[in-house]
Short mmCIF file of C-alpha atoms in Angstrom, two decimals:
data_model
loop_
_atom_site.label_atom_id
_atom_site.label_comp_id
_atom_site.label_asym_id
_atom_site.label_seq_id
_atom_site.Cartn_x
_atom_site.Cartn_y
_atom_site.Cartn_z
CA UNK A 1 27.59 171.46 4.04
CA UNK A 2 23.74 170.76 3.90
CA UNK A 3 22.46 172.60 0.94
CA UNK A 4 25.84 172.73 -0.80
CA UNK A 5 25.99 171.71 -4.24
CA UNK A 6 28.85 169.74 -5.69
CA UNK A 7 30.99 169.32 -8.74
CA UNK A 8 32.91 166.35 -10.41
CA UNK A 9 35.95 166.92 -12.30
CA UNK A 10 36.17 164.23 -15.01
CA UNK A 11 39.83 163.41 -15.98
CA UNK A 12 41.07 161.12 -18.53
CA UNK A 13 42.19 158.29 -15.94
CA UNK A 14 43.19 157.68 -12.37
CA UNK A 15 46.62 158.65 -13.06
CA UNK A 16 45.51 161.79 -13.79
CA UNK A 17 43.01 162.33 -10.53
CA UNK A 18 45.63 160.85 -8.07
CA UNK A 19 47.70 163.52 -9.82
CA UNK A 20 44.55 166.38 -8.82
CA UNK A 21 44.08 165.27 -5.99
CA UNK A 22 47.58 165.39 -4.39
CA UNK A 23 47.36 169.27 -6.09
CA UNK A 24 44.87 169.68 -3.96
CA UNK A 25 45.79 167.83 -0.73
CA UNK A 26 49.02 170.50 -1.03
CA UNK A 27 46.95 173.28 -1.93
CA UNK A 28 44.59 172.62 1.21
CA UNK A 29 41.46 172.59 -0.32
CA UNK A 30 38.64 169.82 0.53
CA UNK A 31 37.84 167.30 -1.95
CA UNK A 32 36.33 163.40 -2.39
CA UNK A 33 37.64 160.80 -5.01
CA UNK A 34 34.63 159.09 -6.12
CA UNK A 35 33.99 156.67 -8.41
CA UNK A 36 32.53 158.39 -12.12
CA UNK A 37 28.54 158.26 -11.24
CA UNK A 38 26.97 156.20 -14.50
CA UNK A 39 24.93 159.12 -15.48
CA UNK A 40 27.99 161.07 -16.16
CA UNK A 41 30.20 158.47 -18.01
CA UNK A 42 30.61 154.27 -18.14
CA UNK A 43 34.09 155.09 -16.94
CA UNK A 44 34.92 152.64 -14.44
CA UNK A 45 37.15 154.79 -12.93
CA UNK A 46 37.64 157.87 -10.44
CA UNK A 47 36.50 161.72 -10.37
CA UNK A 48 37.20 164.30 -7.83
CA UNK A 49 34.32 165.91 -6.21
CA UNK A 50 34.44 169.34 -4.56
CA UNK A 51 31.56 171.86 -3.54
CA UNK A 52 30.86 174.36 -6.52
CA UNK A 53 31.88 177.35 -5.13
CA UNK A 54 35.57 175.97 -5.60
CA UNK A 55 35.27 175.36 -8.76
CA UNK A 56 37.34 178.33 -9.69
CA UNK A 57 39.87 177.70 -7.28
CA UNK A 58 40.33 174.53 -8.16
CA UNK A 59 40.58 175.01 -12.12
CA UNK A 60 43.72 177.47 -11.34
CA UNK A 61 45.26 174.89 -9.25
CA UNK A 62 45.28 172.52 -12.30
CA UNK A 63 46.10 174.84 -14.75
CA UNK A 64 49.20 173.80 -16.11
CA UNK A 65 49.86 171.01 -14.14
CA UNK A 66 47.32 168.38 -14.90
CA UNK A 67 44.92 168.28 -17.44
CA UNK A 68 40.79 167.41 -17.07
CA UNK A 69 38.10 166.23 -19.68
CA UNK A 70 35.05 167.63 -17.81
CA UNK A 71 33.42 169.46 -15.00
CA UNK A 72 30.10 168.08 -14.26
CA UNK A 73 27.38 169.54 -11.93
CA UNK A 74 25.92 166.37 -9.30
CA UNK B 1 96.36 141.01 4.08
CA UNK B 2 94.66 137.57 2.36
CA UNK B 3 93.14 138.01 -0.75
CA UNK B 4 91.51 134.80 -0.99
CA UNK B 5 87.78 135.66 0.03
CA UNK B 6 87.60 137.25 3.18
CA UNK B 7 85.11 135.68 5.14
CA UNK B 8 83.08 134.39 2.05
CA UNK B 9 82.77 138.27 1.97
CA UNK B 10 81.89 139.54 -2.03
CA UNK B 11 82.83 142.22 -3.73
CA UNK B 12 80.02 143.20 -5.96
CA UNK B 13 81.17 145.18 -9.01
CA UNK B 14 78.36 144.23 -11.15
CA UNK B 15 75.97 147.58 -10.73
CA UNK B 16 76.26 148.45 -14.25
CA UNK B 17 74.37 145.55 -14.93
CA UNK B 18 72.23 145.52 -12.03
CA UNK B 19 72.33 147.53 -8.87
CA UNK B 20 73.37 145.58 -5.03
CA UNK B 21 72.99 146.22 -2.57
CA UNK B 22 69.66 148.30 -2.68
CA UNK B 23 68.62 150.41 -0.27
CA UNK B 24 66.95 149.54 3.27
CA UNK B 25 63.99 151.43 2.08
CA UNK B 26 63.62 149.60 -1.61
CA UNK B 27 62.40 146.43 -0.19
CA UNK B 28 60.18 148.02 2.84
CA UNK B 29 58.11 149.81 -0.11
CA UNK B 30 58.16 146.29 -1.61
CA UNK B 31 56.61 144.70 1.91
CA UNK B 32 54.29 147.57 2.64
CA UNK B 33 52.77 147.45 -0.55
CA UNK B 34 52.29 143.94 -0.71
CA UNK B 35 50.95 143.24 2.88
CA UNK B 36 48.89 146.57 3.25
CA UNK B 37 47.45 147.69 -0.15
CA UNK B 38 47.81 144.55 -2.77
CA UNK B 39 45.13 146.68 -5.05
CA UNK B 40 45.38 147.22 -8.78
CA UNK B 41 45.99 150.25 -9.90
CA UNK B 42 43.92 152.48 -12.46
CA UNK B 43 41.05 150.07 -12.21
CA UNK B 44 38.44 150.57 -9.39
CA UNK B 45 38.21 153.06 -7.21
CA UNK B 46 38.17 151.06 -4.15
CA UNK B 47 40.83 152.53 -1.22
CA UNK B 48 43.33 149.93 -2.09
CA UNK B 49 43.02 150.07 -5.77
CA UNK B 50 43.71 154.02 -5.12
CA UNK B 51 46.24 153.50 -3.39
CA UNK B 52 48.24 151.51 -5.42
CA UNK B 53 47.52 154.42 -7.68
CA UNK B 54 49.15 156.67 -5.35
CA UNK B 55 52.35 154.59 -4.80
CA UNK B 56 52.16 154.55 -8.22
CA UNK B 57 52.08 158.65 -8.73
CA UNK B 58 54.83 159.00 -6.37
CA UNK B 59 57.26 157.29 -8.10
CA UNK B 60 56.34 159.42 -11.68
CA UNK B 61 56.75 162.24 -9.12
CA UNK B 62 60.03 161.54 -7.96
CA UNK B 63 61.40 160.53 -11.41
CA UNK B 64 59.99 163.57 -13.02
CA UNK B 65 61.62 165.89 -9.96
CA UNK B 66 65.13 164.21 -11.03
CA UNK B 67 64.67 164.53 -14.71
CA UNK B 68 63.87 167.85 -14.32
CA UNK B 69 60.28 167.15 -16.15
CA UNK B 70 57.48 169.46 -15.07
CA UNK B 71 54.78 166.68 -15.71
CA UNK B 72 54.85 163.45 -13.80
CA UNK B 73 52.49 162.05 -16.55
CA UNK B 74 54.47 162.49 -18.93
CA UNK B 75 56.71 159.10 -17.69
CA UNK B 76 55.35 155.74 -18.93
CA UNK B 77 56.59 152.73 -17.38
CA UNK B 78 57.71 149.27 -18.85
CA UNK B 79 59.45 146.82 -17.36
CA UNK B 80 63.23 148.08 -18.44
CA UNK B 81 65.22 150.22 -20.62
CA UNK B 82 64.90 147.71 -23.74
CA UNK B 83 61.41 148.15 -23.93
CA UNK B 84 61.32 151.79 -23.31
CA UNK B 85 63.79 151.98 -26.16
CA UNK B 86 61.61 149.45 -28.43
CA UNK B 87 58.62 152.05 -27.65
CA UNK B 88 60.82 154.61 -28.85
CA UNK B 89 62.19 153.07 -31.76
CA UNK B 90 59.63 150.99 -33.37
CA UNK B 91 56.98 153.51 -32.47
CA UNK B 92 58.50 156.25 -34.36
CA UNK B 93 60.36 155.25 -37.22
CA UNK B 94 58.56 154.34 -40.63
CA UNK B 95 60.31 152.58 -43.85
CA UNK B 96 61.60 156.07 -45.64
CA UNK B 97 62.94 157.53 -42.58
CA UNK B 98 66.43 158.30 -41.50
CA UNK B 99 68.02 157.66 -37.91
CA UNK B 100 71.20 158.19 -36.82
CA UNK B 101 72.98 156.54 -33.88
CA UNK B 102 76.52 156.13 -32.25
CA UNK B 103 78.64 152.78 -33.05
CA UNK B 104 79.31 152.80 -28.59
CA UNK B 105 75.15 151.50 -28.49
CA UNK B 106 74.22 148.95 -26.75
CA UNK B 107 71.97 145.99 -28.72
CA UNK B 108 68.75 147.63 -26.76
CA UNK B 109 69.03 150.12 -29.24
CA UNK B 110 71.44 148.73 -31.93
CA UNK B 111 68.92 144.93 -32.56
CA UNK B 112 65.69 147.26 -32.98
CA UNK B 113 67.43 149.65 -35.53
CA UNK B 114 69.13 146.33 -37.33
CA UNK B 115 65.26 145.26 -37.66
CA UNK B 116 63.70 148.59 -38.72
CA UNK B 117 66.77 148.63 -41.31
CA UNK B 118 65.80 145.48 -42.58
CA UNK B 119 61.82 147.24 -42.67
CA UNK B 120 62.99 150.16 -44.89
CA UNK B 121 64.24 152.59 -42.24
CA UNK B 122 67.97 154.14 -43.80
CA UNK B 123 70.43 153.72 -40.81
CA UNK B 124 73.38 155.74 -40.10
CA UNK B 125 75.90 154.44 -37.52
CA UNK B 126 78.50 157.47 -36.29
CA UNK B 127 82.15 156.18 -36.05
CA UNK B 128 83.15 156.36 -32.34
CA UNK B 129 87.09 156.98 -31.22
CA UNK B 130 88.89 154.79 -30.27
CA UNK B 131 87.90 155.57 -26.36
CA UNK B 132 84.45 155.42 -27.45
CA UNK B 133 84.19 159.43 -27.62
CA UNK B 134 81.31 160.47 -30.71
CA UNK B 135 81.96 163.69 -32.09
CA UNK B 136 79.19 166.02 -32.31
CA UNK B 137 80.50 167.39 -35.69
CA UNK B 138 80.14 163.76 -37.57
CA UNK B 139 76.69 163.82 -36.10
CA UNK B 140 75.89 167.14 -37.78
CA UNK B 141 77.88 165.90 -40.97
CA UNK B 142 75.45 162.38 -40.99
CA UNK B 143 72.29 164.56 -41.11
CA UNK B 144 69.61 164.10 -44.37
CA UNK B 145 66.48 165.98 -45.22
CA UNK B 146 64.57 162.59 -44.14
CA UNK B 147 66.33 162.45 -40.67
CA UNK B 148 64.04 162.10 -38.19
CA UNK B 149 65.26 160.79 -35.39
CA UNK B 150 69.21 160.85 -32.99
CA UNK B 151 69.05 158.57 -30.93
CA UNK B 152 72.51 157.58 -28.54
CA UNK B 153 73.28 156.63 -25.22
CA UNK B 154 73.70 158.92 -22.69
CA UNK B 155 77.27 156.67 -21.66
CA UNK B 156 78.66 153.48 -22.93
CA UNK B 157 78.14 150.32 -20.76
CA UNK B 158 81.38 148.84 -22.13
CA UNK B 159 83.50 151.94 -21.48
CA UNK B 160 81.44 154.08 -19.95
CA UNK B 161 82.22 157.10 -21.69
CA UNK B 162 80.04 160.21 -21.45
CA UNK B 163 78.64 161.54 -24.79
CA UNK B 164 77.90 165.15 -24.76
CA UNK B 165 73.95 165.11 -24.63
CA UNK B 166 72.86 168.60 -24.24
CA UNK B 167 75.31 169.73 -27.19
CA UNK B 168 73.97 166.63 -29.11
CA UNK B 169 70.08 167.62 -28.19
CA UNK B 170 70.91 171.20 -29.15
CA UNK B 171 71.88 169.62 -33.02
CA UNK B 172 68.91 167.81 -32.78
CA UNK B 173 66.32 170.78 -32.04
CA UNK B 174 68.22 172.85 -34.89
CA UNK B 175 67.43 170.31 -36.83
CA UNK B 176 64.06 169.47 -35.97
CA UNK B 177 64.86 165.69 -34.86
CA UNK B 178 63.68 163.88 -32.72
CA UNK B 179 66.34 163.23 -29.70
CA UNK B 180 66.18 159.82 -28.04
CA UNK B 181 68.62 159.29 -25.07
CA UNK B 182 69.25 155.64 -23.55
CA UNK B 183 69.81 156.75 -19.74
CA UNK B 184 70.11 153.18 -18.39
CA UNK B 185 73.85 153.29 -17.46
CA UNK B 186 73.17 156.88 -16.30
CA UNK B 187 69.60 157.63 -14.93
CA UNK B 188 70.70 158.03 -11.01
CA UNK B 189 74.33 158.33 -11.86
CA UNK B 190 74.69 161.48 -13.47
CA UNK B 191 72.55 164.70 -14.15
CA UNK B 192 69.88 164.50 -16.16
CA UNK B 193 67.60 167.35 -17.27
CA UNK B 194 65.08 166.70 -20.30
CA UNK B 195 64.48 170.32 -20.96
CA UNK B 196 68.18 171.48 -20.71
CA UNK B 197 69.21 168.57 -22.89
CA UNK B 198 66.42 169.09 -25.69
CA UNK B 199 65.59 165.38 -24.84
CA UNK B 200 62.42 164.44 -26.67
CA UNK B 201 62.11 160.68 -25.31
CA UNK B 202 64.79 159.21 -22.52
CA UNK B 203 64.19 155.63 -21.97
CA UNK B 204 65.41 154.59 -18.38
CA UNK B 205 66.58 151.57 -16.03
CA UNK B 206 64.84 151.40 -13.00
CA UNK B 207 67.44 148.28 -11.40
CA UNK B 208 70.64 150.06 -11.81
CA UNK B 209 71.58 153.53 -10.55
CA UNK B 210 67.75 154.24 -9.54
CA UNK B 211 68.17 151.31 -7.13
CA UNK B 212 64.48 149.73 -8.17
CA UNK B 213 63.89 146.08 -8.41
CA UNK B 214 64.50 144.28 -11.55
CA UNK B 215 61.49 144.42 -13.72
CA UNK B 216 61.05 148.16 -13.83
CA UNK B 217 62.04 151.27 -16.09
CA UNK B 218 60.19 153.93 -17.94
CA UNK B 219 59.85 156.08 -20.69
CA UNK B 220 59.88 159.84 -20.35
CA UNK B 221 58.14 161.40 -23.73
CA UNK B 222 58.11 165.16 -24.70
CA UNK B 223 54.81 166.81 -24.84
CA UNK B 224 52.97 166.32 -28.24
CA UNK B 225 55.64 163.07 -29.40
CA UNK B 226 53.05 161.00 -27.82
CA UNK B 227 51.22 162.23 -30.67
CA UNK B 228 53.74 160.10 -33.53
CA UNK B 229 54.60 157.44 -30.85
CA UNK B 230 52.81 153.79 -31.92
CA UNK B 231 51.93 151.68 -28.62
CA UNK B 232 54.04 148.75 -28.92
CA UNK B 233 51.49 146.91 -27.02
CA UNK B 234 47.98 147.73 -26.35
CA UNK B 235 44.90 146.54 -24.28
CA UNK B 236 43.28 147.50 -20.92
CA UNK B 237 44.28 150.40 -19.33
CA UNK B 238 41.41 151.32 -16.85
CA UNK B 239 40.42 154.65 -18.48
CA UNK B 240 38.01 154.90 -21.73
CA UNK B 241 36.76 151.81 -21.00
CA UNK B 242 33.97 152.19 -23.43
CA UNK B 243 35.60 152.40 -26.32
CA UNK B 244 37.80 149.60 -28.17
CA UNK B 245 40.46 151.84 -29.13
CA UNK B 246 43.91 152.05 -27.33
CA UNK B 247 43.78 155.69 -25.17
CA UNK B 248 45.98 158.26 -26.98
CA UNK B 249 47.02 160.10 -24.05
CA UNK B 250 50.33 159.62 -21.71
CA UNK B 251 50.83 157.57 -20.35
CA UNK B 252 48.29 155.46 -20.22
CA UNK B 253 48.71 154.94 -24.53
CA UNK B 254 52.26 152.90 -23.17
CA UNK B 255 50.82 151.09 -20.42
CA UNK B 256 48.62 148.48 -20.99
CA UNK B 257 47.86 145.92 -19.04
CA UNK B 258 48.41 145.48 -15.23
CA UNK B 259 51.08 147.23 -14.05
CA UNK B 260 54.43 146.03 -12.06
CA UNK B 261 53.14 147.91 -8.99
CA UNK B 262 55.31 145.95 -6.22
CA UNK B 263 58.25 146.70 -8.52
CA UNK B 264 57.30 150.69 -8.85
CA UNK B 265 56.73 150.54 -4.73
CA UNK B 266 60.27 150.10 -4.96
CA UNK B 267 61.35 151.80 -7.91
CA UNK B 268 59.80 155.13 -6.37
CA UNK B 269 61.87 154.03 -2.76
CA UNK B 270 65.22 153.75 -4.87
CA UNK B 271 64.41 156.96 -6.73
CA UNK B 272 64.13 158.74 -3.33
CA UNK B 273 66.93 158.08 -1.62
CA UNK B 274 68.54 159.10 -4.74
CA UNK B 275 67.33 162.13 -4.71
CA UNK B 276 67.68 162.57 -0.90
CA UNK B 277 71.64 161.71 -1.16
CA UNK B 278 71.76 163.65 -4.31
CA UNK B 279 73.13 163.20 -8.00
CA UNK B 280 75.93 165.07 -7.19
CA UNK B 281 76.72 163.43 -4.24
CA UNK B 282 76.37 159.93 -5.68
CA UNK B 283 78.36 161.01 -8.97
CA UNK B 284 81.29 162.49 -6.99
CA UNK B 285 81.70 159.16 -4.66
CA UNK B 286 81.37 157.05 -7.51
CA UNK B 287 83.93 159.43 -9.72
CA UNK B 288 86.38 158.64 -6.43
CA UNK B 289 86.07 154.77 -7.02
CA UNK B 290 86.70 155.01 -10.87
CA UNK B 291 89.81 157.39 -10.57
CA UNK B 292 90.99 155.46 -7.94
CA UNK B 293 90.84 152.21 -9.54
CA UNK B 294 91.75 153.63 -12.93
CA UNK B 295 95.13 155.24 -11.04
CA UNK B 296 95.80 151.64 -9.85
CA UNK B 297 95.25 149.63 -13.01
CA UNK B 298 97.81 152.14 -14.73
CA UNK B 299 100.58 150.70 -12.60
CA UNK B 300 99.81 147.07 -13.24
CA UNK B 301 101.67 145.99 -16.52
CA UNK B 302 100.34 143.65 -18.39
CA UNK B 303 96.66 145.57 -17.98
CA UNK B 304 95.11 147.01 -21.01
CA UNK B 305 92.26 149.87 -20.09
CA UNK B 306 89.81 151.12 -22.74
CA UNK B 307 87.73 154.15 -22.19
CA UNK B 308 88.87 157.59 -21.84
CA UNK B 309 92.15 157.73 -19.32
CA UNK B 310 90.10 160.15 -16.68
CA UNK B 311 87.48 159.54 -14.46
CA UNK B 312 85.68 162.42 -15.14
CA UNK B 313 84.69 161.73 -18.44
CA UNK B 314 82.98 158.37 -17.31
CA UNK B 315 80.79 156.49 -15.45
CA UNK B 316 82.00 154.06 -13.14
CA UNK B 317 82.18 151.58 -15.61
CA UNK B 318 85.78 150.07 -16.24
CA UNK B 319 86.52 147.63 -19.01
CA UNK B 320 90.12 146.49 -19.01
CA UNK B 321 91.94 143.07 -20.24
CA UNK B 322 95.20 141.14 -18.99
CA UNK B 323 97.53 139.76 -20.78
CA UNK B 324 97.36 136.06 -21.29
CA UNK B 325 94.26 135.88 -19.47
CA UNK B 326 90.82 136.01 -21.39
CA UNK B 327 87.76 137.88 -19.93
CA UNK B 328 85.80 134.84 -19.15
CA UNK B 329 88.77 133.07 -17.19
CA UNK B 330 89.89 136.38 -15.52
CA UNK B 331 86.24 136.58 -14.19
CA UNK B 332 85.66 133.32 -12.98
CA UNK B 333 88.94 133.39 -11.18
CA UNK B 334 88.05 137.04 -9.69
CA UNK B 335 84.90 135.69 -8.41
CA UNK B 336 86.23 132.33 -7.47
CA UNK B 337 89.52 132.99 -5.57
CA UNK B 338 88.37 136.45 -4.66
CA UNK B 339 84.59 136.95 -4.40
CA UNK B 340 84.57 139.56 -6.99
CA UNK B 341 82.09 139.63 -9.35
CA UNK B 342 82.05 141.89 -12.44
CA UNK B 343 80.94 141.19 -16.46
CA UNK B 344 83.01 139.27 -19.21
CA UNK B 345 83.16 139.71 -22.25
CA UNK B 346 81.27 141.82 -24.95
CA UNK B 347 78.58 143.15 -21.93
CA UNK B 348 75.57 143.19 -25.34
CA UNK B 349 77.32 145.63 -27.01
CA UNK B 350 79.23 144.13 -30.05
CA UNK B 351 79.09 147.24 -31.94
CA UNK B 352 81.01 149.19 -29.11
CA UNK B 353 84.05 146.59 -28.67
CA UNK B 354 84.45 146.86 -32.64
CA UNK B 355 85.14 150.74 -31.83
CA UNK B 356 87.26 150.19 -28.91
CA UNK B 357 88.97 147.04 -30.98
CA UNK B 358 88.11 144.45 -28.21
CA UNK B 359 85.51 142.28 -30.78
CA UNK B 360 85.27 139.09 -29.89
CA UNK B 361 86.74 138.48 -26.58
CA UNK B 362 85.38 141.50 -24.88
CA UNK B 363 86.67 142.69 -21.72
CA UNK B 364 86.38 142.33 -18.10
CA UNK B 365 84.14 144.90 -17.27
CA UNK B 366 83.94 146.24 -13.66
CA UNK B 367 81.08 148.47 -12.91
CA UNK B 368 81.13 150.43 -9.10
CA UNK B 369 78.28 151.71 -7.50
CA UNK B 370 77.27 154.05 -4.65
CA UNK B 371 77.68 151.56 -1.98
CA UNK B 372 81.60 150.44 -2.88
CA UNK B 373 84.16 151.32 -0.53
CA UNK B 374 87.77 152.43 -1.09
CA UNK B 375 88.80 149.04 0.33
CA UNK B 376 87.38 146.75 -2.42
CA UNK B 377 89.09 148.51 -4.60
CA UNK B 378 92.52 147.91 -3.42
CA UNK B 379 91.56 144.63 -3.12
CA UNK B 380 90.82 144.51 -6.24
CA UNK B 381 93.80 145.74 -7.43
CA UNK B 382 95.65 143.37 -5.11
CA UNK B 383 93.58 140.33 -7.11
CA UNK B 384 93.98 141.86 -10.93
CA UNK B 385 97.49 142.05 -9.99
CA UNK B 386 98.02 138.25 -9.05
CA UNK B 387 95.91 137.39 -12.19
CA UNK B 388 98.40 139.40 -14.14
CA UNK B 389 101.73 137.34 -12.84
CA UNK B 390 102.63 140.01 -10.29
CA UNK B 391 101.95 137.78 -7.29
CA UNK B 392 103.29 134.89 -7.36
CA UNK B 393 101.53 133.14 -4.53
CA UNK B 394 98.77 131.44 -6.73
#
């Protein structure tokens, strides 16, 4: 993965990124809960990180089933 | 065969008030969440704080797959029914408005409508038969231009009759009201589908038919009501920290403050083996028990039952009386003599025993769950039968 660049999605809690990242768990795709980095937000809370070239794949996963604030580049 | 207790065995016939036994699996979610993951969840994102937030998901997950609700997160949990229903209530309705409600509620919804009466809100109660049935067309007929809200339980805890929810929801959408549904006699117990119904906020038990701990319920809410539902209670909620306002999104706008996660490990355990034995399968056993026990009581004399006479047009609730006996001496001498233990008298529902004519002594009010057998019920018969003179070896 050297070289890779990654994404955050930003979601309104941890509710809602549990909720992602069981989407994604069932949809097979490789992800990271981290904790929001302070740059991004003074959320003291959770954001799911996946490599960018996902990002599409990812967005049509949520679609429709759980909603996200922002999609941040690391 | 003795009546007197067998054994010091009981014969729990309480479950409308609170489910018992729970399943093996409640209190092992209980024990696994309290000796391997203790974190708090929504705050943090250390493992265990996550995965308290998972337990935490799973049980929205499994309540939204029974309700029929395509988004978990739209289920907010309290702590019971009553507060879900408070939620509901006070977070709605303004002085000005109109609500209407059944005269079968219970005083989770009829105390907070008495108090938003007293605020300004214009209350109409709908007359109830005799057997507790509420006819849709007196609904219809109680309807104002300022109406904004129906709001009636799904079945009566006193008689457990059945009112007819989707036809009720469908009077509601034509109308553009708001459709509240108490589910806390029926969440578990009998179908429930939000979308079907055109229910726009069902407020839920978690201890009864779910088989949760005490101390849990929730609040389902229809996309975009979150929008005119008031918090009753606000503070931390682990998102939008920064700011000083209460979040306005579910369901984090409904639950502030640490959460009853021990109580939701077991909540979400209850609401699985629900699901894995299947509403059907859990209303048809407990149909059995109540037409069983009805067909029994109806050759006792001396035994008044309210309710509608058939089983399928109830819960398994029972509330009967016997002659010469009140409520509150039948029960102590069911639970005393026999180890049966059920409700007296007027089970927090005054309005409903004015219906069924049984204000102020109430009834004793049997309520069978999934885990009664066919033989506590003809032993119950056997004991309601020497209470009512027909045995004569007191």
């Amino acid at each position: 993965m050297e070289g890779q660049r990654y994404i955050v999605f930003l979601f309104p809690s941890v509710s809602y990124a549990l909720k992602a990242e069981k989407i994604l768990k069932a949809a097979g795709i490789a992800h990271k809960l981290i904790p929001v980095p302070r740059h991004i937000s003074s959320d003291c809370g959770v954001c799911v990180r996946i490599t960018e070239d996902k990002q599409q794949d990812v967005e049509r996963e949520f679609l429709g089933k759980v909603g996200w604030d922002k999609v941040v580049l690391l | 065969m003795p009546l007197d207790k067998l054994n010091n065995r009981i014969i729990y016939f309480d479950n409308a008030a609170t489910s018992w036994p729970k399943p093996a699996g409640m209190m092992a979610a209980m024990i696994n969440y309290n000796e391997m993951i203790g974190g708090s969840p929504g705050r943090s994102g250390h493992q265990r704080s996550l995965d308290a937030g998972r337990i935490i998901l799973e049980t929205r997950e499994a309540l939204a797959e029974l309700f029929g609700c395509d988004d978990s997160l739209r289920i907010a949990f309290t702590k019971n029914a009553t507060e879900a229903l408070n939620i509901a209530l006070s977070g709605i309705l303004n002085p000005g408005d109109h609500v209407i409600t059944s005269s079968m509620e219970h005083n989770s919804v009829m105390r907070p409508l008495r108090y938003l009466e007293s605020q300004g809100v214009q209350l109409s109660v709908v007359s109830c038969s005799g057997d507790g049935r509420l006819n849709p067309a007196d609904v219809l007929a109680a309807i104002q231009p300022q109406t904004r809200m129906l709001v009636v339980t799904h079945a009566s805890n006193v008689t457990g009759t059945i009112h007819p929810i989707a036809e009720l929801g469908e009077i509601a959408r034509n109308h553009g009201i708001l459709f509240c549904v108490d589910a806390a006699q029926t969440a578990g117990a009998l179908p429930i589908q939000v979308d079907e119904m055109a229910i726009d906020l069902l407020a839920f038990s978690g201890h009864k038919s779910l088989f949760g701990p005490q101390g849990t319920g929730g609040l389902y809410v229809r996309k975009g009501t979150e929008n005119q539902l008031r918090p009753l209670m606000m503070g931390g909620t682990g998102s939008r920290s920064e700011f000083e306002g209460q979040p306005d999104f579910m369901p984090d706008k409904y639950e502030s403050g640490t959460p009853n996660t021990i109580g939701l490990a077991g909540l979400g355990a209850g609401v699985r083996f629900v699901l894995a034995e299947g509403v059907e399968a859990i209303r048809s056993k407990e149909e059995g028990l109540t037409a069983r026990f009805l067909g029994g009581l109806a050759a006792l004399p001396g035994v008044t039952v309210y309710g509608p006479p058939d089983a399928a047009n109830r819960t398994a609730v029972v509330s009967f009386n016997v002659a010469g006996v009140s409520p509150s001496e039948a029960a102590l001498e069911l639970d005393e003599r026999f180890g049966i233990l059920c409700r007296p008298g007027l089970q927090c529902a005054p309005a409903a025993h004015r219906t069924i004519g049984t204000f102020s002594q109430g009834t004793i009010r049997f309520g069978f769950g999934y885990f009664n057998k066919d033989e506590e019920i003809s032993l119950a018969l056997a004991a309601i039968q020497s209470l009512a003179g027909g045995d004569t070896e007191k």
